[in-house]
Amino acid sequence: MTEALRQTAADPILAGAARPLTGNEAIARGVWEAGAKVAAAYPGTPSTEILENIATYPASDIHAQWSTNEKTAMDVAIGASFAGVRAFTAMKHVGLNVAADALMSFSYIGVNGGLVIAICDDPGIHSSQNEQDSRIYARFAQVPVLEPSDGQEALELTRLAFDISERFDTPVFVRSTTRLSHTRSTVVMGSREEPAERHFNENPKKNVMIPAHARMQHGVVLERERRLKDWLNDTPLNRVEPGDTRVGIITSGIPYTYVKEVMPDATVLKLGVTWPLPDRLLHDFAASVDRVIVVEELEPLIEDALKAMGIPCEGKAFFPRAGEFSPEVVHDGLARAGLMTPRVNAAPFEFAPMIRPPVLCAGCPHAACYMALRALDARVAGDIGCYTLAVVEPLKSIDTCVSMGSSIANAVGMAKAGTETKPIVATIGDSTFLHSGIPPLIDAVYNGADITVFLLDNHITAMTGGQDHPGTGKTLRGDPAPRIDFMELVKSLGVKWVQKVDSYDTASMQRTLREAMAHKGVSVVISDRPCVLDPVRIKGPAMEVEQESCIACQACMNLGCPAITWSEGWHEGRHKVRIDPEACIGCSLCAQLCTTHSIRPIQ
Amino acid sequence: MGDKSNRTMNVLIVGVGGQGVIMVSKVLAQLCQADGHDVKQSEVHGMAKRGGGVFSHVRFGPKVWSPTIPEGEVDILVALEWAEGLRWLKHLKPDTGTFIADCQKIVPPFACRNRKRGAEPAYAPQTPEEIIEQVHAGYVMDATGMAANLGNARASNTVLLGALSTVLDFPEEAWVEIIAATVPAKSVEANRAAFAEGRAWAMGGEKRIDVTASGLHKAHSEMHHPQVDTILEITEEWCKGCDICVKMCPERCLRLNDLLKAELALPDLCTGCQLCAWLCPDQAIRVTNIPVTEAAE
Ligand SMILES: Cc1ncc(C[n+]2csc(CCOP(=O)(O)OP(=O)(O)O)c2C)c(N)n1
Ligand code: SF4
Ligand code: SF4
Ligand code: SF4
Ligand code: SF4
């Protein structure tokens, strides 16, 4: 858990107090207050802090764990529900793709102890590979989805979700977005109430999904949907806020706050539940206003449903289907609909802002790995993690990146296609390897693919802020745990050629990779150095550049280390370089590359 | 400014990952909440740790709806880094907005990509004077320098909080109390001093530029741009295809051709650094840099 987080966590017990909480902190609080006993997740922005915050509540109240991936986390939660306790899992939108198989069947089974799944979407793709709309999964799996619009609702709807889950015998989604998850607002907290104890319910017809049972349960699910709709027509979760009846706006979640911001006088139907939709309420609402506008981020889920019900409405004709909403986007859409005057763009400052893309940290152990791959001119199937940043200059050595765990099997496919002349390398981080890299590595061995797998072991899940995993030897709560030995693991899968390299030794890195690529069949190279940010911030003595001898060749800059920039000195019209002593962690990689031995530790 | 009317006040705090943007916004948000306002503080920090831009919206008033500030409605823009401040300037209220910026420059490696002779870093060239002229009220200060003089450059964000405190309507003691509760115990005194320093500096008028701030932006006008033609010759007969120059060229502009001889594949990228010539074991490469005109000094 990061230091910053430790400071922000809500006081675990305090009831009745008001605190500024992020959406994620509020969801965590709701889980604890609802008396949940088991919570499991795999990290993923923007959902990660939910489990980290649950882990700040007493272990005697709730078991909280990192699982190896989202499907595992979902199955752990399902197991706890089978055993009769309230259970919880959280994941980012794409995590639900991984967990979907379990979800689809469990929807048929229903719950014993209430089961709530927090799904955090990322409209605007702040930190993801796509911006899929998870509400569509709710419709697909036929489970209700609750959409809070601020911290207070995040807490209350999460609590309520457990009641709905048990009352209607269904898993329930609480859907957040990056904006809600990372916005802090005042939240009044309640106290924890544990539901009456239940035990395993021996009922194979409900719990064992063989075809005969599943056929029966499908009917039960459809009936459940009908009962939910009935109930949703009258629950205060969906509320009408009366106003000017010339237009009625139907909205939910964070976009509701934008609507209130830009058009405070409109009649609004705020949906707390966006699937299933309350047909009677919607018909009545539409009849009470002259014109219905749907304001929803991403997909036209509500709009399409309204149209299917025969309710005339407009939505995506005025609002974008891609990207994150904002007060500006909502204003522009309402202006397009002829309901507001367009914004005047009185921006007096006309200059193109400098781009500041994210970069690998100064001293990041991944940098030398990709430098070597670029020098060796490999075809690199990439994966997801900090190391994906090596796709841009100056490291620029990743050719593909699909989804977590894709790299190894992508490489197998490239090798089997037989068109590639370059050596084929899959690069994958330690956390990603444990998440979904092991089955494809077995696939590669089994099918005799001629590839090199470069396992970038930085001893942490870095991208999402430094979470533990089975390779770190620690659990979510910081307790010691058995530690995966990657060498032994890889060998046990049948890989014959495997070697470890030091990420801070550029020469041996190149040599080892060259040997690995020359090996026929599957070879595995494991780079081994901890991330410099987590779990502890690494800061060794900084390096400096001797200005007299630097010939401004810029070889050191090819690392992309953010501590290295140009100095005020020149050589033959080229900038000499300098190192920011505050930022440099002293990894010595640049010194290894320097052609004139101008880079040395500060004396 | 700093009125407690029915209006929502909008403060946007921007900077680079690791600078303490979140600390500034948290202090402000807590202060507002303690003063009885409704507050929303929204930040996107997915990639923040990797040196990308960070921004945090703080809105307070009787009732705050949207977590983000609509464009052109920022009352106060606090920038912990110069170029980041410029990036968000157009979000400032044109007629009443206040701009508070540290003049410190964090030049990303990306800005040093163009390695042609005499190339300047692709970094915001605008000077504090130019910018201050265009805003309603503005302070460009060397907050990092001030904090460093007090013994801890990392407290630059607290120096800016000191400046911010002069524009908002909260008592000085309230600021100090919340800052003390937010920072680690051992740095309370340092932050108290940093706050006082920033506050005292900003009391000096509605538009102020620190002298060091303007100086910082002048340094680059003194560079030289020699016009040089680079001629790179490879003696094919001597090249044995060892690949050393190809691997070591910083611009990656050499390659081995089909006959396994080195050739200059991307002449536009060659900077004439002569590394290949020095490294070639067989002295097969010769690099000549011929001045076209006299270097303009
Ligand atoms: C299915 C899915 N789950 C979670 C994420 C979020 N995520 C992106 S990268 C990553 C982990 C990266 O860890 P690792 O592979 O060890 O690389 P590192 O960042 O440490 O370099 C996670 C959890 C995702 N993109 N997709
Ligand atoms: S957080 Fe760790 S793994 Fe990620 S870029 Fe920084 S050093 Fe590298
Ligand atoms: S030693 Fe060089 S490469 Fe390593 S962090 Fe310092 S400047 Fe960057
Ligand atoms: S590699 Fe060495 S000589 Fe070349 S620019 Fe860097 S510090 Fe200067
Ligand atoms: S002089 Fe040689 S090493 Fe330097 S950039 Fe040109 S080709 Fe590359």
XYZ file of N, CA and C in Angstrom, chain B residues 142-227:
258
model
N 9.809 32.144 -7.571
C 10.761 31.046 -7.558
C 10.524 30.240 -6.276
N 9.385 29.570 -6.235
C 9.003 28.873 -5.003
C 10.015 27.787 -4.650
N 10.519 27.113 -5.684
C 11.496 26.059 -5.411
C 12.766 26.642 -4.816
N 13.196 27.772 -5.383
C 14.382 28.434 -4.857
C 14.178 28.893 -3.421
N 13.008 29.481 -3.161
C 12.709 29.945 -1.802
C 12.737 28.777 -0.830
N 12.119 27.681 -1.233
C 12.063 26.509 -0.352
C 13.464 25.946 -0.148
N 14.265 25.949 -1.223
C 15.634 25.429 -1.108
C 16.447 26.289 -0.143
N 16.259 27.602 -0.223
C 16.966 28.503 0.699
C 16.591 28.230 2.152
N 15.337 27.768 2.325
C 14.903 27.440 3.690
C 15.348 26.033 4.076
N 16.027 25.360 3.159
C 16.606 24.065 3.510
C 15.866 22.858 2.981
N 14.761 23.025 2.231
C 14.042 21.866 1.727
C 13.273 22.210 0.453
N 13.916 21.946 -0.708
C 13.319 22.308 -1.986
C 11.950 21.652 -2.175
N 11.723 20.540 -1.486
C 10.459 19.827 -1.653
C 9.268 20.595 -1.079
N 9.553 21.589 -0.250
C 8.461 22.358 0.359
C 7.979 23.479 -0.561
N 8.370 23.448 -1.846
C 7.940 24.510 -2.760
C 6.418 24.580 -2.829
N 5.755 23.437 -2.695
C 4.292 23.480 -2.762
C 3.709 24.265 -1.587
N 4.387 24.214 -0.446
C 3.891 24.969 0.707
C 4.134 26.466 0.520
N 5.231 26.819 -0.164
C 5.466 28.225 -0.492
C 4.294 28.734 -1.341
N 3.879 27.930 -2.311
C 2.754 28.329 -3.163
C 1.457 28.424 -2.361
N 1.304 27.538 -1.392
C 0.120 27.624 -0.522
C 0.113 28.969 0.200
N 1.317 29.418 0.591
C 1.430 30.725 1.242
C 0.928 31.827 0.327
N 1.322 31.773 -0.946
C 0.856 32.766 -1.909
C -0.653 32.645 -2.108
N -1.132 31.410 -2.210
C -2.567 31.176 -2.410
C -3.376 31.757 -1.248
N -2.795 31.676 -0.047
C -3.537 32.111 1.143
C -3.855 33.601 1.100
N -3.082 34.355 0.304
C -3.357 35.795 0.261
C -4.535 36.106 -0.658
N -4.924 35.151 -1.481
C -6.003 35.406 -2.437
C -7.337 34.883 -1.908
N -7.285 33.955 -0.965
C -8.517 33.381 -0.426
C -8.766 33.914 0.978
N -10.025 33.780 1.381
C -10.490 34.474 2.574
C -10.497 33.583 3.823
N -9.416 32.887 4.096
C -9.389 32.076 5.315
C -8.308 32.634 6.241
N -8.518 32.532 7.561
C -7.508 33.084 8.478
C -6.185 32.331 8.383
N -5.101 33.067 8.538
C -3.765 32.489 8.416
C -3.584 31.278 9.348
N -4.079 31.371 10.570
C -3.888 30.281 11.548
C -4.528 28.989 11.040
N -5.676 29.136 10.352
C -6.377 27.939 9.870
C -5.514 27.204 8.843
N -4.883 27.964 7.958
C -3.980 27.353 6.963
C -2.869 26.588 7.672
N -2.219 27.304 8.585
C -1.039 26.734 9.243
C -1.427 25.462 9.994
N -2.577 25.501 10.643
C -3.017 24.349 11.425
C -3.200 23.128 10.527
N -3.859 23.341 9.387
C -4.133 22.195 8.505
C -2.859 21.689 7.829
N -1.982 22.622 7.471
C -0.710 22.177 6.877
C 0.050 21.327 7.898
N 0.078 21.789 9.144
C 0.807 21.060 10.185
C 0.220 19.656 10.370
N -1.096 19.545 10.202
C -1.725 18.234 10.388
C -1.519 17.329 9.181
N -1.145 17.919 8.041
C -1.041 17.136 6.805
C 0.376 16.614 6.562
N 1.373 17.448 6.850
C 2.752 17.043 6.533
C 3.317 16.158 7.644
N 4.357 15.369 7.336
C 4.975 14.532 8.370
C 5.480 15.390 9.535
N 5.396 14.848 10.745
C 5.701 15.610 11.961
C 7.061 16.289 11.883
N 8.054 15.605 11.285
C 9.410 16.156 11.349
C 9.596 17.369 10.433
N 8.672 17.568 9.500
C 8.857 18.707 8.599
C 7.837 19.814 8.848
N 7.149 19.780 9.987
C 6.153 20.809 10.290
C 6.782 22.196 10.310
N 7.921 22.315 10.988
C 8.546 23.637 11.118
C 8.981 24.177 9.760
N 9.609 23.312 8.970
C 10.072 23.725 7.644
C 8.897 24.214 6.801
N 7.763 23.525 6.887
C 6.609 23.907 6.086
C 5.978 25.200 6.601
N 6.007 25.361 7.915
C 5.492 26.605 8.485
C 6.286 27.793 7.927
N 7.611 27.634 7.893
C 8.473 28.704 7.382
C 8.212 28.930 5.899
N 8.063 27.849 5.149
C 7.826 27.952 3.707
C 6.512 28.682 3.444
N 5.504 28.370 4.236
C 4.196 29.016 4.079
C 4.337 30.523 4.325
N 5.011 30.880 5.421
C 5.162 32.292 5.781
C 5.918 33.042 4.685
N 6.940 32.401 4.134
C 7.751 33.013 3.086
C 6.893 33.320 1.844
N 6.136 32.339 1.410
C 5.292 32.509 0.223
C 4.232 33.570 0.452
N 3.663 33.554 1.640
C 2.600 34.501 1.976
C 3.148 35.939 1.975
N 4.303 36.099 2.628
C 4.887 37.441 2.706
C 5.220 37.955 1.304
N 5.759 37.051 0.462
C 6.145 37.471 -0.885
C 4.939 37.956 -1.689
N 3.825 37.214 -1.595
C 2.664 37.531 -2.421
C 1.914 38.755 -1.920
N 2.183 39.161 -0.682
C 1.525 40.359 -0.151
C 1.964 41.605 -0.911
N 3.051 41.479 -1.661
C 3.647 42.658 -2.298
C 2.957 43.154 -3.557
N 1.728 42.790 -3.840
C 1.060 43.366 -5.009
C 0.303 42.341 -5.819
N -0.559 42.818 -6.719
C -1.443 41.945 -7.493
C -0.745 41.265 -8.669
N 0.350 41.874 -9.120
C 1.108 41.258 -10.206
C 2.572 41.300 -9.815
N 3.163 40.153 -9.604
C 4.564 40.162 -9.185
C 5.334 39.078 -9.902
N 6.554 39.393 -10.252
C 7.439 38.402 -10.847
C 8.742 38.424 -10.072
N 9.181 37.273 -9.695
C 10.453 37.189 -8.999
C 11.570 37.446 -10.008
N 12.591 38.153 -9.599
C 13.678 38.457 -10.547
C 14.336 37.184 -11.060
N 14.526 36.217 -10.180
C 15.150 34.978 -10.633
C 14.273 34.302 -11.668
N 12.955 34.474 -11.525
C 12.037 33.839 -12.457
C 12.261 34.362 -13.865
N 12.382 35.682 -14.000
C 12.576 36.203 -15.346
C 13.959 35.827 -15.854
N 14.940 35.787 -14.969
C 16.292 35.424 -15.366
C 16.359 34.026 -15.947
N 15.653 33.122 -15.297
C 15.687 31.719 -15.714
C 15.335 31.533 -17.181
N 14.446 32.379 -17.644
C 13.951 32.172 -18.995
C 14.796 32.862 -20.039
N 15.826 33.526 -19.575
C 16.673 34.233 -20.530
C 17.864 33.384 -20.950
N 18.237 32.448 -20.077
C 19.483 31.719 -20.267
C 19.661 31.199 -21.685
N 18.569 30.732 -22.282
C 18.727 30.056 -23.558
C 18.958 30.982 -24.745
N 18.809 32.270 -24.513
C 19.040 33.161 -25.648
C 20.531 33.290 -25.935
N 21.362 32.764 -25.024
C 22.801 32.942 -25.214
C 23.478 31.765 -25.920
N 22.711 30.905 -26.530
C 23.377 29.751 -27.139
C 23.895 30.081 -28.537
N 24.683 29.191 -29.046
C 25.225 29.443 -30.378
C 24.724 28.383 -31.371
N 24.633 28.783 -32.591
C 24.089 27.897 -33.623
C 25.078 27.749 -34.767
N 26.164 27.060 -34.571
C 27.104 26.975 -35.692
C 26.490 26.197 -36.862
N 26.686 26.688 -38.024
C 26.227 25.996 -39.229
C 27.327 25.043 -39.659
